[in-house]
Amino acid sequence: MMTSSAHADNAAAVSDQIKGMYPQLSTFYQDLHAHPEIAFQEVRTAAKLAAEMRAIGFEVTEKVGKTGVVAVYKNGAGPTVLVRTELDGLPMEEKSGVAYASKAHALLDGKDTMVAHSCGHDIHMTSWVGTARTLVALKAQWKGTLLFIAQPAEEIGGGARAMLDDGLFRRFPKPDYAFALHSWPAPYGTIGYNSGIVSSNADAIEITFKGRGGHGSAPDKALDPIAIAARFVVDVQTLISREKDPREFGVVTIGAINGGTVGNIIPDTVRVRGTIRSFSPEVRAKLIEGVSRVANASAAMAAAPAPDIAITLLGRAVDNDDALVQRTAPVLKQALGDKNVYLMPAMTASEDYSEFVNEGVPSMYFFTGVYEAKAVEEAARPGGKPLAFNHSPYYAPVPEPTIKTAIEAMSVAVMNVMAR
């Protein structure tokens, strides 16, 4: 076991490394931010990360799980530790106003869309590279094998499974421990963590309601699927308000309704898409059954054909290993200060990083703040100015303190389980 003095020495050495490398990392971050790519299209991004890792001294394999990157660094006998980042941005327009804002475009389902790193994956990638540089520079302080993976398609929930199906833990060493982090609208310089469940289960809803098209002036001669879909959107919320235990977390959100062309034509079909989020398997099962039941009932009330219903698992909840958390939290506090490392509740968003954890890998997933403390305090006051959350077009982390904190936290966490 490392002594308190050794932990302090490691934290100081890590901090010194970060100060020297940050100017280059700043340029790297701004380039990633300005050139985001959507899920499974992250060709430029993956190549950029692969080149950085080769320059550091890692053995790099590209195109794992289509666009994923695996970088391995062996430093003697010892544990294998996985550190994950994500590659993809979101199909949305950025409105942050920063000088390096994205103006990138991509094709999604054959349609042009703007793309932005509005979830912070560019922060994660930059920190990932910075952590790799730091650990290699300080390799005399640790032993074992680093397994750094850059995962595609986290935003749509398929990238982790794609890498595993492509032989991630067969072609490369299976890790003894794993770490990942995520940016969060908390004060920069802080780290949030917890044991057990730290994210939600995610299931995608896609339902096609069927009707019979006709003229808008003669709805009695048609069968209106828009009215059926509208009934479903309203009634499905009774699953949350009347069927789910109010002490348990569960959400059903409908994010897209697509049907029709103009105002005076009743369409044949309407497609509804949404998401189900939950923490517990029991709530998840109840909501999945309920969504299907309400959809079928909405159609039956209109004497319409049964809808086509697809509910697809995108990712299970991330479950932090308690022993690893209890081992890691003290070194984070020693490096960053007790008041800057705090327990936080599970987020209601989801993460397919759980795919790696569920392969039997003890893991710790934690959060790094991105905003000035005063802005966070103001937002928390009644009537205060709200802060842009992840996935907002206005999401704009303060890069330098955010990235430096993320590198320091991840570096000391990894060194702690690989200490000589």
XYZ file of C-alpha atoms in Angstrom:
420
model
C 0.000 0.000 0.000
C 1.195 3.510 -0.764
C 1.802 5.856 2.155
C 0.096 9.230 2.508
C 3.434 10.863 1.705
C 3.771 8.834 -1.501
C 0.262 9.846 -2.587
C 1.153 13.495 -2.002
C 4.370 13.121 -4.004
C 2.463 11.522 -6.890
C -0.154 14.283 -6.872
C 2.569 16.936 -6.976
C 4.368 15.176 -9.822
C 1.121 14.853 -11.774
C 0.333 18.535 -11.277
C 3.787 19.531 -12.556
C 3.332 17.409 -15.678
C -0.050 18.946 -16.442
C 1.228 22.506 -16.186
C 3.914 21.836 -18.766
C 1.673 20.124 -21.307
C -1.469 22.243 -21.097
C -0.683 24.776 -23.878
C -0.503 21.939 -26.412
C -3.596 20.287 -24.957
C -5.513 23.552 -25.310
C -4.856 23.570 -29.052
C -5.805 19.902 -29.232
C -9.069 20.530 -27.381
C -10.117 23.463 -29.542
C -9.491 21.438 -32.693
C -11.611 18.547 -31.405
C -14.356 20.958 -30.368
C -14.442 22.600 -33.784
C -14.525 19.304 -35.700
C -17.035 16.956 -34.038
C -18.306 13.823 -35.765
C -21.434 11.788 -35.057
C -21.698 8.160 -33.984
C -19.708 5.659 -36.060
C -18.533 8.478 -38.340
C -15.664 9.566 -36.036
C -12.939 8.904 -38.622
C -10.980 12.156 -38.248
C -11.353 12.152 -34.478
C -10.185 8.549 -34.115
C -7.178 9.138 -36.355
C -6.206 12.202 -34.339
C -6.327 10.308 -31.046
C -4.484 7.328 -32.517
C -1.657 9.584 -33.720
C -1.345 11.213 -30.301
C -1.161 7.869 -28.522
C 1.449 6.500 -30.911
C 3.553 9.596 -30.317
C 3.352 8.980 -26.564
C 4.578 5.407 -27.028
C 1.426 3.281 -26.943
C 0.787 0.321 -29.260
C -2.313 1.476 -31.141
C -4.989 -0.494 -32.973
C -7.609 1.400 -34.955
C -11.045 0.448 -36.285
C -12.016 -1.683 -33.294
C -15.814 -1.722 -33.280
C -15.803 0.216 -36.574
C -14.172 3.484 -35.459
C -12.855 2.682 -31.973
C -9.232 3.027 -30.898
C -7.336 0.759 -28.488
C -3.970 1.893 -27.116
C -1.826 -0.394 -24.942
C 1.237 0.550 -22.880
C 3.099 -2.196 -21.019
C 5.230 -1.245 -18.038
C 6.194 -4.476 -16.348
C 4.218 -6.995 -14.346
C 1.156 -5.609 -12.629
C -2.569 -4.971 -13.072
C -4.180 -3.999 -16.352
C -6.192 -0.780 -16.056
C -8.709 0.453 -18.619
C -9.311 4.165 -19.149
C -12.150 5.036 -21.495
C -13.088 8.099 -23.500
C -15.810 8.663 -26.102
C -15.367 9.894 -29.671
C -18.751 11.114 -30.895
C -20.535 14.424 -30.913
C -24.254 15.187 -31.187
C -26.390 15.966 -34.271
C -27.265 19.519 -33.225
C -26.231 23.128 -33.771
C -23.864 24.713 -31.274
C -24.882 28.135 -29.901
C -22.227 28.578 -27.200
C -20.619 31.584 -28.886
C -17.043 30.448 -28.145
C -14.425 31.402 -30.727
C -13.768 27.744 -31.617
C -17.449 26.775 -31.888
C -18.342 23.950 -34.237
C -19.683 24.672 -37.694
C -19.413 21.031 -38.733
C -22.059 19.161 -40.715
C -22.772 15.463 -41.224
C -25.277 13.204 -42.929
C -27.667 11.432 -40.573
C -30.244 9.102 -42.123
C -29.547 10.791 -45.454
C -30.238 14.299 -44.130
C -27.790 17.101 -43.422
C -27.317 17.961 -39.763
C -25.018 20.230 -37.841
C -22.784 18.559 -35.241
C -21.550 19.753 -31.842
C -19.629 18.447 -28.832
C -22.421 19.536 -26.511
C -21.922 16.662 -24.093
C -18.262 17.271 -23.286
C -16.677 14.342 -25.099
C -13.985 16.701 -26.386
C -13.118 17.481 -22.740
C -12.945 13.744 -22.054
C -10.721 13.014 -25.068
C -8.300 15.803 -24.205
C -8.111 14.621 -20.605
C -7.605 11.048 -21.831
C -4.601 12.073 -23.910
C -3.270 14.234 -21.073
C -3.600 11.341 -18.624
C -1.740 9.040 -21.006
C 1.103 11.541 -21.325
C 1.250 12.027 -17.573
C 1.329 8.330 -16.768
C 4.046 7.559 -19.295
C 6.145 10.481 -18.033
C 5.784 9.076 -14.499
C 6.129 5.386 -15.375
C 8.789 4.898 -12.697
C 5.981 5.349 -10.140
C 3.736 2.508 -11.329
C 3.736 -0.923 -12.974
C 1.363 -2.900 -15.123
C -0.486 -2.387 -18.417
C -2.514 0.617 -19.511
C -5.468 -0.141 -21.777
C -6.728 3.202 -23.102
C -9.830 2.874 -25.252
C -11.591 5.526 -27.334
C -15.138 4.336 -27.822
C -17.367 5.317 -30.734
C -21.097 5.957 -30.663
C -21.692 6.522 -26.967
C -24.508 8.940 -27.769
C -26.601 6.283 -29.508
C -25.607 3.520 -27.113
C -23.944 1.036 -29.471
C -20.225 1.779 -29.400
C -19.176 -0.173 -26.314
C -20.967 -3.303 -27.491
C -19.439 -2.908 -30.963
C -15.929 -2.878 -29.462
C -16.666 -5.910 -27.277
C -18.181 -7.808 -30.207
C -15.018 -6.996 -32.176
C -12.978 -8.834 -29.554
C -11.888 -6.034 -27.224
C -11.260 -8.351 -24.261
C -10.061 -11.241 -26.447
C -7.609 -9.371 -28.652
C -6.319 -7.162 -25.837
C -5.676 -7.754 -22.125
C -8.851 -7.905 -20.042
C -8.584 -5.180 -17.381
C -8.405 -5.734 -13.650
C -9.806 -2.235 -13.065
C -11.506 0.411 -15.180
C -12.051 4.156 -14.904
C -14.093 6.694 -16.864
C -15.186 10.264 -16.236
C -17.807 12.667 -17.514
C -18.101 16.448 -17.511
C -20.904 17.859 -15.362
C -22.415 21.335 -14.733
C -20.707 21.625 -11.337
C -17.835 23.923 -10.282
C -14.570 23.254 -12.086
C -11.882 21.899 -9.814
C -14.359 19.477 -8.245
C -15.006 15.750 -8.638
C -18.327 14.042 -7.905
C -18.503 10.313 -7.215
C -20.525 7.556 -5.592
C -20.646 3.797 -5.055
C -23.203 1.572 -6.706
C -25.564 2.859 -9.395
C -24.368 6.152 -10.941
C -26.395 6.263 -14.180
C -29.699 4.986 -15.513
C -30.849 2.122 -17.693
C -31.763 3.425 -21.154
C -34.315 1.937 -23.547
C -35.293 3.440 -26.892
C -38.953 3.601 -27.902
C -40.038 3.475 -31.553
C -43.734 3.051 -32.285
C -45.541 3.334 -35.617
C -49.242 4.061 -35.237
C -51.326 2.985 -38.236
C -54.363 4.733 -39.635
C -55.995 5.400 -42.969
C -55.136 8.529 -44.872
C -57.689 11.007 -46.118
C -58.754 14.609 -46.521
C -58.444 16.906 -43.523
C -61.976 18.183 -44.121
C -63.476 14.689 -43.865
C -61.856 12.941 -40.888
C -64.827 10.537 -40.692
C -63.705 9.036 -44.010
C -60.207 8.419 -42.618
C -58.590 6.972 -39.505
C -56.333 9.575 -37.949
C -53.029 8.187 -36.545
C -52.037 11.655 -35.324
C -54.919 11.631 -32.851
C -53.924 8.116 -31.742
C -50.304 9.184 -31.253
C -51.393 12.303 -29.347
C -53.514 10.188 -26.990
C -50.552 7.882 -26.395
C -48.155 10.753 -25.629
C -50.469 12.089 -22.925
C -51.668 8.781 -21.472
C -48.238 7.169 -21.260
C -47.299 9.592 -18.474
C -49.774 7.871 -16.163
C -47.176 5.097 -15.943
C -45.010 7.549 -14.021
C -47.719 9.323 -12.028
C -49.985 6.374 -11.212
C -48.222 3.023 -11.718
C -44.581 3.487 -10.712
C -43.637 3.578 -7.038
C -43.169 7.340 -6.413
C -40.035 6.591 -4.364
C -38.326 5.011 -7.387
C -36.775 6.797 -10.362
C -38.358 6.373 -13.779
C -38.886 8.588 -16.823
C -40.711 8.174 -20.136
C -39.957 10.956 -22.589
C -41.264 11.270 -26.144
C -38.713 13.230 -28.135
C -39.955 12.900 -31.727
C -43.303 12.615 -33.521
C -43.070 12.242 -37.310
C -46.096 12.043 -39.576
C -47.898 13.897 -42.287
C -46.827 16.457 -44.861
C -49.339 19.333 -44.920
C -52.215 20.569 -42.808
C -55.138 19.273 -44.870
C -54.024 15.655 -45.350
C -54.489 12.944 -42.737
C -51.526 10.578 -43.040
C -51.537 6.788 -43.031
C -48.975 6.457 -40.241
C -47.250 8.389 -37.464
C -43.925 7.383 -35.936
C -43.269 8.196 -32.281
C -39.804 7.910 -30.746
C -38.757 8.322 -27.159
C -36.723 7.040 -24.253
C -37.304 5.126 -21.020
C -34.898 5.736 -18.110
C -34.763 3.828 -14.830
C -32.394 2.693 -12.101
C -33.874 -0.612 -10.941
C -34.633 -3.670 -13.130
C -38.130 -3.848 -11.638
C -39.051 -0.292 -12.631
C -37.527 -0.844 -16.062
C -39.687 -3.926 -16.642
C -42.838 -2.131 -15.447
C -42.265 0.834 -17.769
C -41.455 -1.308 -20.805
C -44.629 -3.347 -20.308
C -46.641 -0.202 -19.675
C -45.467 1.638 -22.786
C -46.484 -1.311 -24.969
C -49.838 -1.650 -23.193
C -50.711 2.052 -23.519
C -49.667 2.104 -27.179
C -51.876 -0.879 -28.003
C -54.749 0.576 -25.993
C -54.478 3.958 -27.752
C -54.853 2.220 -31.109
C -57.632 -0.055 -29.885
C -59.668 2.936 -28.653
C -59.729 4.207 -32.248
C -60.436 0.763 -33.719
C -57.091 1.069 -35.500
C -54.676 -1.735 -36.353
C -52.188 -2.665 -33.654
C -49.102 -0.439 -33.790
C -45.596 -1.662 -34.536
C -43.694 -1.358 -31.248
C -39.935 -1.635 -30.797
C -38.338 -1.063 -27.386
C -34.572 -1.512 -27.561
C -32.073 -1.621 -24.731
C -29.382 1.029 -25.305
C -27.464 0.592 -22.074
C -27.780 -0.639 -18.528
C -27.006 1.404 -15.447
C -23.335 1.898 -14.572
C -22.610 0.178 -11.245
C -19.496 1.466 -9.462
C -17.494 -1.114 -7.518
C -17.629 -0.145 -3.858
C -14.181 -1.496 -2.984
C -12.550 0.435 -5.828
C -14.452 3.606 -4.936
C -13.394 3.364 -1.283
C -9.809 2.810 -2.405
C -9.812 5.725 -4.846
C -11.792 8.481 -3.108
C -9.101 9.195 -0.465
C -6.381 9.788 -3.082
C -8.685 12.103 -5.038
C -9.339 14.073 -1.859
C -5.641 14.245 -1.062
C -4.840 15.503 -4.560
C -7.698 17.991 -4.957
C -8.745 18.797 -1.388
C -11.506 17.261 0.723
C -14.059 19.946 -0.100
C -13.515 19.473 -3.840
C -14.337 15.751 -3.902
C -17.924 15.046 -2.954
C -20.618 12.376 -3.015
C -23.270 13.000 -5.667
C -26.485 11.121 -6.491
C -26.806 8.969 -9.585
C -27.423 10.887 -12.783
C -30.635 10.210 -14.653
C -28.772 10.124 -17.974
C -27.358 6.857 -19.295
C -24.025 5.428 -20.416
C -23.145 2.326 -22.420
C -19.816 2.266 -20.558
C -21.772 -0.210 -18.431
C -21.134 -2.791 -21.164
C -17.470 -2.910 -20.131
C -18.293 -2.999 -16.412
C -20.783 -5.821 -16.920
C -18.021 -7.988 -18.347
C -16.910 -8.386 -14.736
C -14.509 -5.433 -14.482
C -14.418 -3.492 -11.176
C -14.902 0.125 -12.182
C -15.232 3.689 -10.958
C -17.071 6.266 -13.069
C -16.885 9.831 -11.769
C -17.763 13.399 -12.733
C -15.696 16.533 -13.259
C -17.146 20.051 -12.940
C -16.961 22.534 -15.808
C -18.256 25.944 -14.635
C -17.051 28.792 -12.446
C -18.198 28.276 -8.844
C -19.971 31.664 -8.717
C -22.060 30.768 -11.769
C -23.060 27.457 -10.198
C -24.002 29.181 -6.942
C -26.062 31.797 -8.784
C -27.926 29.109 -10.742
C -28.833 27.333 -7.502
C -30.515 30.431 -6.043
C -34.286 30.965 -6.556
C -34.628 32.920 -9.782
C -30.934 32.527 -10.563
C -29.624 32.326 -14.124
C -29.790 28.687 -15.226
C -26.640 26.936 -16.399
C -26.578 25.095 -19.702
C -26.742 21.347 -19.048
C -25.091 18.620 -21.099
C -26.742 18.363 -24.555
C -27.737 22.028 -24.504
C -26.604 24.003 -27.567
C -25.207 26.522 -25.066
C -23.119 24.006 -23.097
C -19.665 25.593 -22.805
C -17.232 24.147 -20.237
C -14.377 26.379 -19.056
C -11.594 24.334 -20.650
C -8.353 24.893 -18.732
C -9.397 24.204 -15.116
C -11.800 21.478 -16.238
C -9.212 19.582 -18.261
C -6.451 20.015 -15.689
C -8.672 18.680 -12.905
C -9.817 15.735 -15.015
C -6.241 14.756 -15.869
C -5.096 15.051 -12.277
C -8.015 13.015 -10.934
C -7.694 10.256 -13.518
C -3.906 10.071 -13.238
C -3.819 9.704 -9.455
C -6.702 7.206 -9.575
C -4.833 4.983 -12.031
C -1.473 5.313 -10.272
C -3.114 4.351 -6.994
C -4.103 0.883 -8.259
C -0.815 0.398 -10.156
C 1.627 1.612 -7.499
C 5.040 -0.038 -7.274
